[in-house]
Short mmCIF file of C-alpha atoms in Angstrom, two decimals:
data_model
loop_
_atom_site.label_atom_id
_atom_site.label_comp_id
_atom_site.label_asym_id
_atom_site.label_seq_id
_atom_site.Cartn_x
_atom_site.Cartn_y
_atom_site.Cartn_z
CA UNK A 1 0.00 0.00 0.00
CA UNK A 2 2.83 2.29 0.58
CA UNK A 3 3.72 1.89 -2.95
CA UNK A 4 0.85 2.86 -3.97
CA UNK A 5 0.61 6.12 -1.93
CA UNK A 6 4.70 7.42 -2.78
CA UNK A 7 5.06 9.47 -5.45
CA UNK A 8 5.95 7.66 -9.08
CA UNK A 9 9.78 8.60 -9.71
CA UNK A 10 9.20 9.40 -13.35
CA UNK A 11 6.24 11.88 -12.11
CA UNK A 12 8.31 13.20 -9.82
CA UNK A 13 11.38 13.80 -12.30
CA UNK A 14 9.43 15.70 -14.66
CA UNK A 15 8.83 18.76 -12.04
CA UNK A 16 9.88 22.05 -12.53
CA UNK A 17 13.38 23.11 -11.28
CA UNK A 18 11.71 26.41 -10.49
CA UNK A 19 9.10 24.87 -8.38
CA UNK A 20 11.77 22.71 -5.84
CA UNK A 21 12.58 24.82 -2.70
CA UNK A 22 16.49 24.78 -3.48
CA UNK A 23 15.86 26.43 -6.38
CA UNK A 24 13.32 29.46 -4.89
CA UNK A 25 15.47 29.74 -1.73
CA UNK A 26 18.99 30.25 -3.73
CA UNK A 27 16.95 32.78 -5.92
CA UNK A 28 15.80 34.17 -2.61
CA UNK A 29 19.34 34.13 -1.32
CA UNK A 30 20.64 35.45 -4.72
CA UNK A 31 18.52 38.09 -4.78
CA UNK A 32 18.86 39.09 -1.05
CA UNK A 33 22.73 40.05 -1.57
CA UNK A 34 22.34 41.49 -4.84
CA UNK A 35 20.00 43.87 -3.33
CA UNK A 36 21.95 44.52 0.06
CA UNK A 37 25.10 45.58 -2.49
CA UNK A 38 22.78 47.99 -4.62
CA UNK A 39 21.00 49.72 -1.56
CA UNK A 40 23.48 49.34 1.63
CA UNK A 41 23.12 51.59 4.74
CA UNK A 42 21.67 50.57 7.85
CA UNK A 43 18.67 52.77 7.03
CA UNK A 44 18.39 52.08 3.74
CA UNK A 45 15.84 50.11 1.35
CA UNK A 46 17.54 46.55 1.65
CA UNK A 47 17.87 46.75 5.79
CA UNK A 48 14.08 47.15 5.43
CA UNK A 49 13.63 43.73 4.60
CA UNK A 50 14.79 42.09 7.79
CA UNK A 51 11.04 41.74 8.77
CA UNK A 52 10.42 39.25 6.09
CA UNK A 53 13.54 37.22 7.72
CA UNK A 54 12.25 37.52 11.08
CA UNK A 55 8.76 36.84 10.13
CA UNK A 56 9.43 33.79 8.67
CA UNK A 57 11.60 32.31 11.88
CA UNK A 58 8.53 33.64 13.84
CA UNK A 59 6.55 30.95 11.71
CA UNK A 60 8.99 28.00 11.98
CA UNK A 61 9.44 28.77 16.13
CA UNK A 62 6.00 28.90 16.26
CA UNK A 63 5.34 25.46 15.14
CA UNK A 64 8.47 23.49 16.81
CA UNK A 65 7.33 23.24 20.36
CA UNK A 66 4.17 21.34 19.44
CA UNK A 67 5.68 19.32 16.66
CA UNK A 68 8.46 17.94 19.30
CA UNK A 69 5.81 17.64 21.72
CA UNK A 70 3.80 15.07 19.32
CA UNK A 71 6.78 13.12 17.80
CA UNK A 72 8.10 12.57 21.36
CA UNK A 73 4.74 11.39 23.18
CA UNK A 74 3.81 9.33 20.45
CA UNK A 75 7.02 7.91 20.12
CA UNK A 76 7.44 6.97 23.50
CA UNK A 77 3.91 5.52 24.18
CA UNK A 78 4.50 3.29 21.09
CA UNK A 79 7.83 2.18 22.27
CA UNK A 80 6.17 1.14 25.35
CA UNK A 81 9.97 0.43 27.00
CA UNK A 82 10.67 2.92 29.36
CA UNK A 83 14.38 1.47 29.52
CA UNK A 84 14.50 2.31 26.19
CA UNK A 85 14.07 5.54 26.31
CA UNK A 86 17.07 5.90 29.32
CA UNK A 87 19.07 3.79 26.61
CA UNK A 88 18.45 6.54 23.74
CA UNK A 89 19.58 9.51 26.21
CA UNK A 90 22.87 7.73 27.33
CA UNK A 91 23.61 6.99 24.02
CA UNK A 92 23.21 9.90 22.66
CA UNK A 93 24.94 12.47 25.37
CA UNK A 94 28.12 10.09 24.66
CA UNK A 95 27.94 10.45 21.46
CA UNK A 96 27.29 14.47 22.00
CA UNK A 97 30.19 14.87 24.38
CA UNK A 98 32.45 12.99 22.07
CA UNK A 99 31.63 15.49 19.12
CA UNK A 100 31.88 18.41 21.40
CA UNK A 101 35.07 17.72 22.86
CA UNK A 102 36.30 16.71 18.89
CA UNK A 103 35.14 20.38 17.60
CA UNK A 104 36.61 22.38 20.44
CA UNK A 105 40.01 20.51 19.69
CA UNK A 106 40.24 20.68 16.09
CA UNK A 107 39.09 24.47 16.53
CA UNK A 108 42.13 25.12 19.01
CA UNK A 109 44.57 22.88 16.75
CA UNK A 110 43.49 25.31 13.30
CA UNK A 111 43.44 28.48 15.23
CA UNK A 112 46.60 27.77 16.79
CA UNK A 113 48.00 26.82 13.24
CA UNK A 114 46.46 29.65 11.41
CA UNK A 115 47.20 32.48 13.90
CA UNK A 116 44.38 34.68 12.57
CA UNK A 117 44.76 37.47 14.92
CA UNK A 118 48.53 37.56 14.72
CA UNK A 119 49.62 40.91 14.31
CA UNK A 120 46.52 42.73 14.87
CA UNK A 121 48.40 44.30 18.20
CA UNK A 122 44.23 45.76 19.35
CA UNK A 123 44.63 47.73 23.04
CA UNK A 124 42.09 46.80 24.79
CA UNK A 125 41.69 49.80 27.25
CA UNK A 126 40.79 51.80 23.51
CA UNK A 127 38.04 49.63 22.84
CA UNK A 128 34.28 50.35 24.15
CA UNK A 129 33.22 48.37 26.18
CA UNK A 130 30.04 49.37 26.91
CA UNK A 131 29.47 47.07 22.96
CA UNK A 132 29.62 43.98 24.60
CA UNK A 133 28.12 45.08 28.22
CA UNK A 134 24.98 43.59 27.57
CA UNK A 135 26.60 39.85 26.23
CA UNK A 136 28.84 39.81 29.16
CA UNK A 137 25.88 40.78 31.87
CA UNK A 138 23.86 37.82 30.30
CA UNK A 139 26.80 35.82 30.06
CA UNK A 140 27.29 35.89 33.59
CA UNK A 141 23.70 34.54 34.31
CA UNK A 142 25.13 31.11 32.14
CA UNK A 143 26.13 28.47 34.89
CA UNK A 144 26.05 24.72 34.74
CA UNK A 145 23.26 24.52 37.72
CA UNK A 146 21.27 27.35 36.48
CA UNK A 147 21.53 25.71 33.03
CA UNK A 148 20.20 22.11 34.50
CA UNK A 149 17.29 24.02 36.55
CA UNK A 150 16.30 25.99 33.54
CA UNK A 151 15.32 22.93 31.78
CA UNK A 152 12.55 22.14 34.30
CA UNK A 153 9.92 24.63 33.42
CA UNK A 154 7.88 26.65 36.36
CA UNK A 155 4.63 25.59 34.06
CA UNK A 156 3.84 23.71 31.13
CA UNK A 157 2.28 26.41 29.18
CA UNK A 158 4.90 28.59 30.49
CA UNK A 159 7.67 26.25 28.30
CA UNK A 160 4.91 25.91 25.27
CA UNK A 161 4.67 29.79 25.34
CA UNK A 162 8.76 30.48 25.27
CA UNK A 163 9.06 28.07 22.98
CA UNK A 164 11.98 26.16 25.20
CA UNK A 165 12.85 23.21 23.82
CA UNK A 166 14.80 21.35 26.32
CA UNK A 167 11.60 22.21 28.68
CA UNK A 168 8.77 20.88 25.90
CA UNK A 169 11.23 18.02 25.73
CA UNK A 170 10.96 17.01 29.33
CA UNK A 171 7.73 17.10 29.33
CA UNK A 172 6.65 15.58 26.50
CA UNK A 173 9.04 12.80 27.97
CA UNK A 174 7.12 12.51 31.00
CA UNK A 175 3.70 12.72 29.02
CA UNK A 176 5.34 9.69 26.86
CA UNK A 177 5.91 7.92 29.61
CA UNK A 178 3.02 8.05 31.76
CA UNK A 179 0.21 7.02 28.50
CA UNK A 180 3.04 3.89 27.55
CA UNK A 181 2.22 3.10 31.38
CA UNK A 182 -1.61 3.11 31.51
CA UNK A 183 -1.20 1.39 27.71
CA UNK A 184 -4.62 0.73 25.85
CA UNK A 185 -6.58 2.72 28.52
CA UNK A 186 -5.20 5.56 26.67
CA UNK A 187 -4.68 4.76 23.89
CA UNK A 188 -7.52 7.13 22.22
CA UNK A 189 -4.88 9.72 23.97
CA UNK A 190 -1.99 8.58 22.04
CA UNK A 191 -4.17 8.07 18.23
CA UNK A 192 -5.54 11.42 19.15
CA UNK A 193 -2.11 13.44 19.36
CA UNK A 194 -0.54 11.25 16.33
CA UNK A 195 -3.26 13.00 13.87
CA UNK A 196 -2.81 16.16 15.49
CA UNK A 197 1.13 15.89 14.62
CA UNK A 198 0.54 15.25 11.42
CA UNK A 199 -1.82 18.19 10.89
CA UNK A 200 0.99 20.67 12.15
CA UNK A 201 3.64 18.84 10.07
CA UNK A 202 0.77 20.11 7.00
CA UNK A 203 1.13 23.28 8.58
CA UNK A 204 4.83 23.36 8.20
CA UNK A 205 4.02 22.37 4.53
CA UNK A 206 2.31 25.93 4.29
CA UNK A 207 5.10 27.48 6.13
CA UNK A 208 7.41 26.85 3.85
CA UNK A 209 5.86 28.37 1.16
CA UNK A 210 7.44 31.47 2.37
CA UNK A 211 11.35 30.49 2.63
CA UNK A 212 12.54 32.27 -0.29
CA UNK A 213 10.58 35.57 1.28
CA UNK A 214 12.56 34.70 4.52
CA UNK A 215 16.13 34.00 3.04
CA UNK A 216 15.55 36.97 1.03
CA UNK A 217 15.29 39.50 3.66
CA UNK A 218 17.36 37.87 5.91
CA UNK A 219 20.13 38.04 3.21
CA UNK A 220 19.54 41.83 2.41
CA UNK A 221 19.73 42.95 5.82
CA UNK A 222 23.12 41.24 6.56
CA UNK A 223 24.58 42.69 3.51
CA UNK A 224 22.79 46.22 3.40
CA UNK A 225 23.35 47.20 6.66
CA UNK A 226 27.23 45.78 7.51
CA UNK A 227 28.00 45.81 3.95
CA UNK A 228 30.36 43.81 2.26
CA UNK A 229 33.34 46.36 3.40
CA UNK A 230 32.78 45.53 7.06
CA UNK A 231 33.44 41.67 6.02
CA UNK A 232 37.57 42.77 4.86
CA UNK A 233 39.22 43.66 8.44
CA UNK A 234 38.66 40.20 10.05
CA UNK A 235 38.21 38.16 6.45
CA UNK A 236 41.07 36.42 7.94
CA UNK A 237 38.95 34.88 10.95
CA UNK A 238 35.97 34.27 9.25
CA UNK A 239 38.15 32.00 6.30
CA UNK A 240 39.06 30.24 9.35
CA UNK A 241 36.40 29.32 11.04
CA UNK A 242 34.35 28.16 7.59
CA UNK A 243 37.41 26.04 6.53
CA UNK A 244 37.52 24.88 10.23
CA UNK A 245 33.75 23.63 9.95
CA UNK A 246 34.90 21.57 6.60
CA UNK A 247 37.32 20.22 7.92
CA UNK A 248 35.59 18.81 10.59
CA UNK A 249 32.41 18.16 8.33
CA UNK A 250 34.52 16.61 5.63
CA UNK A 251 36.97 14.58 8.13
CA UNK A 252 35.35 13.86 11.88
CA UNK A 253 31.48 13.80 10.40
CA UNK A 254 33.16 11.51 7.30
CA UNK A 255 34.95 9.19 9.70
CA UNK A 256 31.27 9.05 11.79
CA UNK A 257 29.26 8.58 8.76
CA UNK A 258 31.86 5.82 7.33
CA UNK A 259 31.65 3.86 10.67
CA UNK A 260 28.04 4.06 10.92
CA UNK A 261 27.76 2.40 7.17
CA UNK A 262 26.27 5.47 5.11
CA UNK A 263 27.81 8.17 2.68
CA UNK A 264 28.63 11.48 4.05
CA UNK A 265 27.82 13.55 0.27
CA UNK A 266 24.75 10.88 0.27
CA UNK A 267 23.60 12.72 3.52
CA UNK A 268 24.03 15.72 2.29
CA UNK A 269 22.20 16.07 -0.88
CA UNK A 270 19.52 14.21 1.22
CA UNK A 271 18.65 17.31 3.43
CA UNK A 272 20.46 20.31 0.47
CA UNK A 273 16.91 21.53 1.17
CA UNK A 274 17.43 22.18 4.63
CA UNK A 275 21.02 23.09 4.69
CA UNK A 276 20.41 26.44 1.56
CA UNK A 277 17.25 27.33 4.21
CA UNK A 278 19.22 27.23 7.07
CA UNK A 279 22.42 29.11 5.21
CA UNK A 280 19.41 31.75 3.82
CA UNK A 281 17.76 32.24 7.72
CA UNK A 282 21.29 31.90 9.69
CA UNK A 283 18.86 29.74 12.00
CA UNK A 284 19.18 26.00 12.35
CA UNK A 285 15.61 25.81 14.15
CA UNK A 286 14.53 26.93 10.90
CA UNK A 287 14.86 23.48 9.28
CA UNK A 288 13.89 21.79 12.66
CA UNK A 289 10.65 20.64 11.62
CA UNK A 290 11.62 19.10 8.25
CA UNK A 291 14.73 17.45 9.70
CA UNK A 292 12.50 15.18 11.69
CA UNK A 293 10.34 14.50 9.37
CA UNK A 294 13.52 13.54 6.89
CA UNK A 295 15.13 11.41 9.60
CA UNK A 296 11.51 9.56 9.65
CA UNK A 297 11.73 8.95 6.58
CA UNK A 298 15.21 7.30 5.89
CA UNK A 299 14.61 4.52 8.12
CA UNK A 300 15.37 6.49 12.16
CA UNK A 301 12.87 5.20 14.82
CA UNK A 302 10.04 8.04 15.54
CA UNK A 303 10.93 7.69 19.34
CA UNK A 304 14.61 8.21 18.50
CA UNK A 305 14.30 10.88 16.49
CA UNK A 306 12.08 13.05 18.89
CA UNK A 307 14.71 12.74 21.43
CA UNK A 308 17.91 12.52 19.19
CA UNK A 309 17.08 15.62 16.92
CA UNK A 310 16.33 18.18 19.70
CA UNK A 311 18.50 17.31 22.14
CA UNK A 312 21.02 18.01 19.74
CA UNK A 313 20.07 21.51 19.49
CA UNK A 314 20.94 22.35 23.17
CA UNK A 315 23.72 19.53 23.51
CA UNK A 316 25.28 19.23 20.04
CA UNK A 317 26.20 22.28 18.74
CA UNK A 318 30.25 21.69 16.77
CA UNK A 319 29.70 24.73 14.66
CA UNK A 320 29.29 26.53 17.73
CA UNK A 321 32.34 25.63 19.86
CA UNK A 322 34.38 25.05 16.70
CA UNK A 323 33.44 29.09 16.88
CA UNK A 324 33.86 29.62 20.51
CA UNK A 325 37.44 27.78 20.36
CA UNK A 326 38.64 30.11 17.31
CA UNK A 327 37.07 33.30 18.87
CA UNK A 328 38.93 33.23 21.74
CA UNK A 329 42.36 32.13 20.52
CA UNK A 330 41.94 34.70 17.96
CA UNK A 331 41.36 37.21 20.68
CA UNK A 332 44.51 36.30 22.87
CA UNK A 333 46.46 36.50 19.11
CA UNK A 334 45.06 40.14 18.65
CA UNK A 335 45.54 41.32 22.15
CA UNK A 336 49.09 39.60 22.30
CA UNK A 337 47.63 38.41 25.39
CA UNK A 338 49.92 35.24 26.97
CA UNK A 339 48.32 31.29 26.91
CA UNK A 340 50.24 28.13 28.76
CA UNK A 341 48.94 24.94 27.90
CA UNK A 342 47.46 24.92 30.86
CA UNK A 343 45.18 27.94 30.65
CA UNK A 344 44.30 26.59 26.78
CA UNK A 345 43.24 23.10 28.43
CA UNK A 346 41.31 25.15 31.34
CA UNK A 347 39.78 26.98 28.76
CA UNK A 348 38.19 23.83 26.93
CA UNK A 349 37.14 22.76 30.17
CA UNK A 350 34.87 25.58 30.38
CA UNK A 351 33.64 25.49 26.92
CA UNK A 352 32.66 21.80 27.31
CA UNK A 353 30.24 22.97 29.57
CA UNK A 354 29.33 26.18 28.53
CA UNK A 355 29.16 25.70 24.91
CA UNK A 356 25.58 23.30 26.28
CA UNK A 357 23.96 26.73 27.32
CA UNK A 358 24.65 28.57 24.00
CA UNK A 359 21.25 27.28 22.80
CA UNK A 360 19.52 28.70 25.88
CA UNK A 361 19.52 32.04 25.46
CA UNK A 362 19.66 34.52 22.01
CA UNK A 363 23.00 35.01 20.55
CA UNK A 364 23.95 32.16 22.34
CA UNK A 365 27.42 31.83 20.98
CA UNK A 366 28.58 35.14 21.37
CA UNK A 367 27.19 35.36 25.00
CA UNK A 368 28.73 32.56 26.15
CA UNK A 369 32.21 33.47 24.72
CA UNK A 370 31.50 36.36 26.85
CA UNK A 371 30.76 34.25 29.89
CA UNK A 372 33.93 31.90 29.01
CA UNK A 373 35.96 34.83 28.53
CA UNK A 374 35.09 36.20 32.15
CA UNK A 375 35.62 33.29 33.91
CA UNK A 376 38.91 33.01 32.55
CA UNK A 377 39.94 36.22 33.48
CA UNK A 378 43.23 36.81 30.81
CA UNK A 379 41.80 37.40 27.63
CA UNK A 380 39.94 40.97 28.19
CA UNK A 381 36.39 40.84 27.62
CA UNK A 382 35.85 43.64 26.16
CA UNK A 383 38.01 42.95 22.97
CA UNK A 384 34.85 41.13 22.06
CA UNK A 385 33.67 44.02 20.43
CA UNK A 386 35.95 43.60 16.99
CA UNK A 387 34.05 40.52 16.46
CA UNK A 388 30.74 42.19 16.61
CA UNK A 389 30.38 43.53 13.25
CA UNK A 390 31.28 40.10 11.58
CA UNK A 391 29.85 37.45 13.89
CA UNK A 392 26.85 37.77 12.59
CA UNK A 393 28.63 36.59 8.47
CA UNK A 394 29.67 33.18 10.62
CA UNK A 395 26.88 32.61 12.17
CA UNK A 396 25.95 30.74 8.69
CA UNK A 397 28.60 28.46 9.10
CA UNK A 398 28.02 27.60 12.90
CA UNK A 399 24.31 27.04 12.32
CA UNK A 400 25.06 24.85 9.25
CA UNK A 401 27.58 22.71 11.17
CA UNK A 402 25.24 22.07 13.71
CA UNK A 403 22.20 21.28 11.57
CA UNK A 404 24.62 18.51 9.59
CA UNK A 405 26.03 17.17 12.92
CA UNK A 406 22.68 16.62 14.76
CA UNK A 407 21.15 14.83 11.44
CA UNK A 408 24.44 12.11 11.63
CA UNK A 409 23.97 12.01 15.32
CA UNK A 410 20.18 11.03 15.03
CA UNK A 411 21.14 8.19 12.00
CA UNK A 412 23.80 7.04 14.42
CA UNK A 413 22.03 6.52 17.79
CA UNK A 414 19.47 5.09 15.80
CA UNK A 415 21.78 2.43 14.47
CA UNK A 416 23.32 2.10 17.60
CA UNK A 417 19.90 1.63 19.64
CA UNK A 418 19.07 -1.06 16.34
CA UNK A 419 16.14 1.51 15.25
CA UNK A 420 17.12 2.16 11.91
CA UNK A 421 15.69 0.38 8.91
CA UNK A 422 19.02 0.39 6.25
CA UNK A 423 16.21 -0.40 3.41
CA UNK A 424 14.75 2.52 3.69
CA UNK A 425 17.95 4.72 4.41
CA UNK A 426 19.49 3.39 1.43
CA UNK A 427 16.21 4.06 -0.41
CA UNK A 428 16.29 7.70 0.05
CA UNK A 429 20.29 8.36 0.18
CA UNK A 430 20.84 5.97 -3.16
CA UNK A 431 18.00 5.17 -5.04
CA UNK A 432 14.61 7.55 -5.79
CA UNK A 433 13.15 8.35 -2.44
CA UNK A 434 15.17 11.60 -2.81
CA UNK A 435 12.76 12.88 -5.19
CA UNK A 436 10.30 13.67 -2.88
CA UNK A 437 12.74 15.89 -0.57
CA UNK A 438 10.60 18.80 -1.00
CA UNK A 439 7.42 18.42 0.49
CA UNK A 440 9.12 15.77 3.41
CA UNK A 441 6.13 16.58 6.03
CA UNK A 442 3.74 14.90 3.05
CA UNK A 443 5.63 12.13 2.59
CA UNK A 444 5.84 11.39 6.51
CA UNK A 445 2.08 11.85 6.90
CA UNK A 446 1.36 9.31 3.91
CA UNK A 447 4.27 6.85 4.80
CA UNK A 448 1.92 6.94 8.22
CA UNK A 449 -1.02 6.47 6.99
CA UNK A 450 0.59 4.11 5.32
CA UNK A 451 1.65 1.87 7.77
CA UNK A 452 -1.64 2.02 9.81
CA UNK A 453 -3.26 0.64 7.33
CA UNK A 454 -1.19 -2.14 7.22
#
């Protein structure tokens, strides 16, 4: 029956290039940046357009915390092993701690070897620091407790409202676990919030009708109001930390992918999609939704996936300390500011558990360098503010990075945990299910509806 309901490869070959969401969201991207060069200024026409960016984020944030709330009660109440579950979060905070501690190192090995900041000889005591006041005040709030207790919520609707995801995760964990306990008395419950999942995964269908709008204004912001000029004093960094993320993309993720059976290029013309809508929005919640739908659909367990997939986006974040490790090297380099061995080792002590709260708050990453950079009390603070006027270009790259990491860590705990069908995987990375990458929240729905009527 599932044949009959998937999309015909030759039908699906004969579509438009114009109508795939690649296509519209490079056009959107294209456009964006040619527009930002014509009209630049900070007040001018192409800055204008960061509502459409924001908007569309708005949309996607809007619909996450209920989507993760459905995929992870369902999956749990069908998994009906509450061992399991324990099983899926070990495995996967190994494998998140391994990956973090990989990207801070090969960040402090390039940085080290690239010297970036070299010569730059920046004084400190000239700088403002009233630029980076506010990231350092909220930086200082960041603390490994404070992190832990923030994932409880004070109320449900409270977490639903803020859209917190490690919060809607807890309790939708909970709520999983409690209807696989009371089993077929609830099961109404559990049929009930499947079709409502679906629905919002429809929804998120819609939503994505407006991507190009987003990456457009997103992209003619960035560039109108920095401009392209602001990009040439630290072009050097920036290089860095993008060929830092392929490197580790192209050489740790490789290794992982290799290991775990599957090809790493495979992977990523699976979710291109994703990855052009997430380099258009500089957001990796952006493509949230459609990831786990994606990883659904190559073959990862539903349970898996709901707890794989956003965990990742508090706990997994390479791009992020790859950018963390760099930042603050490349400040020491430019202040000519002293580092032992020691203080570099103390200083990826801290950012193996600090870089786990750069998802809790806005402008994560460059708060908690700010919080890093205080506790370690030799590189100055308030040197930060060189890196303000480009950190938002490598955000791109960070958000990227983390998107492709936390799609191989959900196919690998799957495999590990023995969820993951390889017929379908190899389906969609090899053979035609590809075709249908656009509209991946129809394809779930019917590949469910498929499989209940079976």
């Amino acid at each position: 029956m599932a044949a009959d309901i998937a999309t015909p490869p030759e039908k699906a070959k004969k579509k438009p290039i114009y109508k795939s969401l690649y296509f519209q969201v490079i056009t959107g991207i294209c456009i964006g940046i040619l527009l930002g060069i014509l009209l630049p200024g900070k007040e001018g026409f192409a800055a204008q357009m960061k509502p459409f960016g924001d908007g569309f984020i708005k949309l996607i944030k809007m619909i996450i915390a209920p989507i993760i709330f459905c995929t992870v009660v369902v999956g749990i109440a069908k998994m009906g092993d509450m061992g399991k579950v324990g099983r899926v979060g070990l495995k996967a905070m190994i494998y998140f701690w391994t990956m973090t501690l990989c990207a801070l190192a090969i960040g402090l090995v390039v940085v080290k070897l690239y010297q970036p900041g070299v010569g730059m000889n920046l004084d400190p005591s000239q700088l403002d620091p009233s630029a980076v006041a506010k990231y350092a005040g909220e930086g200082k709030k960041l603390s490994t407790v404070e992190f832990i207790l923030n994932i409880i919520p004070s109320n449900v609707v409270d977490a639903f409202a803020k859209g917190e995801i490690l919060q809607v995760l807890l309790f939708s964990i909970f709520f999983g676990l409690g209807l696989s306990a009371l089993g077929e008395k609830t099961a109404y419950v559990t049929r009930f919030i499947d079709e409502f999942g679906k629905a919002l995964f429809k929804v998120v269908h819609y939503i994505m009708y407006f991507a190009p709008m987003g990456a457009f204004g997103a992209m003619a912001y960035v560039v109108g109001a920095h401009g392209v000029g602001s990009l040439k004093q630290l072009m050097y960094l920036m290089a860095g930390v993008y060929t830092t993320c392929i490197i580790f993309i192209f050489v740790v993720l490789w290794g992982v992918c290799r290991l775990a059976g599957f090809s790493l290029w495979r992977y990523l013309c699976y979710i291109k999609e994703e990855i052009l809508l997430v380099l258009g929005t500089s957001s990796s919640e952006a493509a949230l939704p459609r990831m786990m739908a994606k990883m659904e659909i190559c073959g990862c367990n539903r349970s898996v996936v709901g707890l794989t997939l956003p965990m990742g986006y508090s706990f997994n974040l390479d791009g992020t300390c790859i950018y963390l490790t760099m930042a603050a090297i490349f400040l020491a380099q430019a202040t000519n500011t002293p580092l032992t061995f020691g203080d570099e080792m103390y200083m990826l002590g801290i950012l193996l558990l600090t870089s786990k709260g750069a998802a809790a708050v806005t402008g994560g990453g460059f708060i908690t360098l700010a919080a890093t950079l205080g506790s370690l009390h030799t590189i100055p603070v308030a040197a930060m503010a060189v890196l303000l006027g480009v950190d938002r270009f490598m955000s791109e790259a960070r958000a990227i990075t983390n998107l492709i990491g936390n799609g191989i860590a959900t196919i690998v705990v799957s495999k590990w945990e023995g969820a993951l069908d390889a017929d379908k995987l190899h389906k969609e990375f090899y053979g035609q299910g590809g075709d249908d990458a656009d509209d991946p929240e129809d394809a779930m729905i019917a590949a469910s509806n498929g499989e209940s009527a079976k």
